[in-house]
Short mmCIF file of C-alpha atoms in Angstrom, two decimals:
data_model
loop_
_atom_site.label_atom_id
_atom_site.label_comp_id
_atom_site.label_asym_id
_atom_site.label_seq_id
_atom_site.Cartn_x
_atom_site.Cartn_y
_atom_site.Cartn_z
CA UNK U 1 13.53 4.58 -51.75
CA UNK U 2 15.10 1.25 -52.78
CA UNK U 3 14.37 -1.51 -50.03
CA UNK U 4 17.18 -2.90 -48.63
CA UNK U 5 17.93 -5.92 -46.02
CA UNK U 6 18.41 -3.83 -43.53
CA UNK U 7 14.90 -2.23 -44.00
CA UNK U 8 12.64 -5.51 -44.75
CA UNK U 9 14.26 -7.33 -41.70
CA UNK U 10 12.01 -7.89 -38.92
CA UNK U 11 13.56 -8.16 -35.68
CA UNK U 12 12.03 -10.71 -32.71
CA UNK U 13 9.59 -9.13 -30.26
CA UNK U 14 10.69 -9.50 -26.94
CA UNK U 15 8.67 -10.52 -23.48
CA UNK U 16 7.54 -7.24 -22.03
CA UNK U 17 8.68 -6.77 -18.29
CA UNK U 18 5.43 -6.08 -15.79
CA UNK U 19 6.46 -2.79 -15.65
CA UNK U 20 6.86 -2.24 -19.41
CA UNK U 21 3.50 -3.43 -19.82
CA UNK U 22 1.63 -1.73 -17.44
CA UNK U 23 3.29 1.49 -19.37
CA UNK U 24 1.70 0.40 -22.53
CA UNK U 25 -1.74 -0.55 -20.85
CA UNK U 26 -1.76 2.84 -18.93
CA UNK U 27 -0.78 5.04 -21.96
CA UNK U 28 -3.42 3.28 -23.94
CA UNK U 29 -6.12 4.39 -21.20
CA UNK U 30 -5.07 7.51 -21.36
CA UNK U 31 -4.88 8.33 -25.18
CA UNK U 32 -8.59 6.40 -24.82
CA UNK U 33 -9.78 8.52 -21.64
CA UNK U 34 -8.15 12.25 -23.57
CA UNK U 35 -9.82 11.01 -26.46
CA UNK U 36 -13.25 10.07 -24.63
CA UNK U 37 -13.30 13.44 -22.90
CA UNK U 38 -12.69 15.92 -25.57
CA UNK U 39 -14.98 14.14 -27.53
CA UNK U 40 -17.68 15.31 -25.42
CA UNK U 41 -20.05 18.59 -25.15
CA UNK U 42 -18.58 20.11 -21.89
CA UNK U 43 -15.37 20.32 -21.86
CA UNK U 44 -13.54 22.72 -19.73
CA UNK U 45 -10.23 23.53 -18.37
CA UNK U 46 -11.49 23.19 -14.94
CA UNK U 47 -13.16 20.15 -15.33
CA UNK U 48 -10.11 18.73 -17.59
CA UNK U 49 -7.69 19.18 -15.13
CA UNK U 50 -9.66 18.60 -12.65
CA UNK U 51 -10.38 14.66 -14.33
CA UNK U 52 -6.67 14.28 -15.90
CA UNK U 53 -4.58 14.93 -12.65
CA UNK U 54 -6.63 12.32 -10.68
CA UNK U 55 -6.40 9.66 -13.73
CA UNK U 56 -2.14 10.56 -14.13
CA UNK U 57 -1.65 10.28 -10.35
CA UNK U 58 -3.80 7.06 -10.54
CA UNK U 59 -1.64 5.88 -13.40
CA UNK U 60 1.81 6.53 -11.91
CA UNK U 61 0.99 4.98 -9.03
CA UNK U 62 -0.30 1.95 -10.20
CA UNK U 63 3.66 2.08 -12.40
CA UNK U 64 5.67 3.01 -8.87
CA UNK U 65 3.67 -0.30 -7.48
CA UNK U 66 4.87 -2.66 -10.48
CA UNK U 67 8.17 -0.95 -10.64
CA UNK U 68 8.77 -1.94 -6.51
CA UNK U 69 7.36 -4.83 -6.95
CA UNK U 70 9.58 -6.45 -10.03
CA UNK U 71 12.40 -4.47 -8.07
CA UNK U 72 12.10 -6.85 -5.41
CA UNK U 73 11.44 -9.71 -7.08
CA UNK U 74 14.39 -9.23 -8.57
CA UNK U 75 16.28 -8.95 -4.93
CA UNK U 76 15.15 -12.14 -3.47
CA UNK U 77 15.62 -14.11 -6.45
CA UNK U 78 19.24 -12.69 -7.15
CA UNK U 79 21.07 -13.75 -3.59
CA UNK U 80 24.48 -13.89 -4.45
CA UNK U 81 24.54 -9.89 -5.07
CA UNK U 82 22.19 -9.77 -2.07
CA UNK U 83 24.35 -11.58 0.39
CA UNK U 84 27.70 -9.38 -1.26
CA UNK U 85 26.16 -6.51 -0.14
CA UNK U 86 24.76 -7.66 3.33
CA UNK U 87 21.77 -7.85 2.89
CA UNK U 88 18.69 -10.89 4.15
CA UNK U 89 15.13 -11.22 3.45
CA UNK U 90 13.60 -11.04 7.01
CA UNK U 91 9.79 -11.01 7.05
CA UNK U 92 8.85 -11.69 3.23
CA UNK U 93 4.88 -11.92 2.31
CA UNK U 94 4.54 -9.10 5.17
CA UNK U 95 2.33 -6.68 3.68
CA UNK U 96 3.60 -2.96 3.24
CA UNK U 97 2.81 0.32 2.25
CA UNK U 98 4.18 3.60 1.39
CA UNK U 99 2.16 6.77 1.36
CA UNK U 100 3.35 9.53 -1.11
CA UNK U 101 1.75 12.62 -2.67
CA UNK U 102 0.18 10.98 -5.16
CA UNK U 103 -1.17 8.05 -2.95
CA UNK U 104 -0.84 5.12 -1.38
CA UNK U 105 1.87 2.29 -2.86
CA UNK U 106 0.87 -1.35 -1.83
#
């Protein structure tokens, strides 16, 4: 294959976005933590799913978190669109929390 300029051309990296990542952080954990564990002696299905579904709830709900969170950043800085569509920032810094299946969002 004869290199080209389209081929040898590097293109910028960009900033990640929070959310982007805590998607590379958490997939690197993961490959690490799948790696870790069938690495050892006693590995079963029981104890693998068991140890995976706690770490991939953990993991998407640590992602829903940043994802709400740069969400709303994103609402109180852009106010123009905000105040279009009716809409005020009452009781910012209040602390919430939403409880779902997979746990508790902050």
């Amino acid at each position: 294959m004869w290199l080209n300029e389209s081929t040898t051309t590097l293109k910028p990296k960009r900033e990640l976005s929070p959310v982007e990542r805590i998607i590379t952080e958490i997939t690197e954990n993961l490959k690490r933590d799948f790696t870790i564990f069938f690495a050892g002696t006693q590995t079963d299905v029981g104890s693998a799913e068991t140890y995976f579904s706690k770490r991939i709830a953990e993991a998407t709900v640590e992602l829903l978190q940043a994802y709400y969170e740069e969400q709303d950043q994103k609402l109180r800085e852009d106010i123009i669109s905000r105040k279009e569509a009716g809409l005020s920032v009452e009781r910012r810094g209040d602390k919430r929390e939403v409880l779902t299946l997979l746990g508790r969002l902050e």
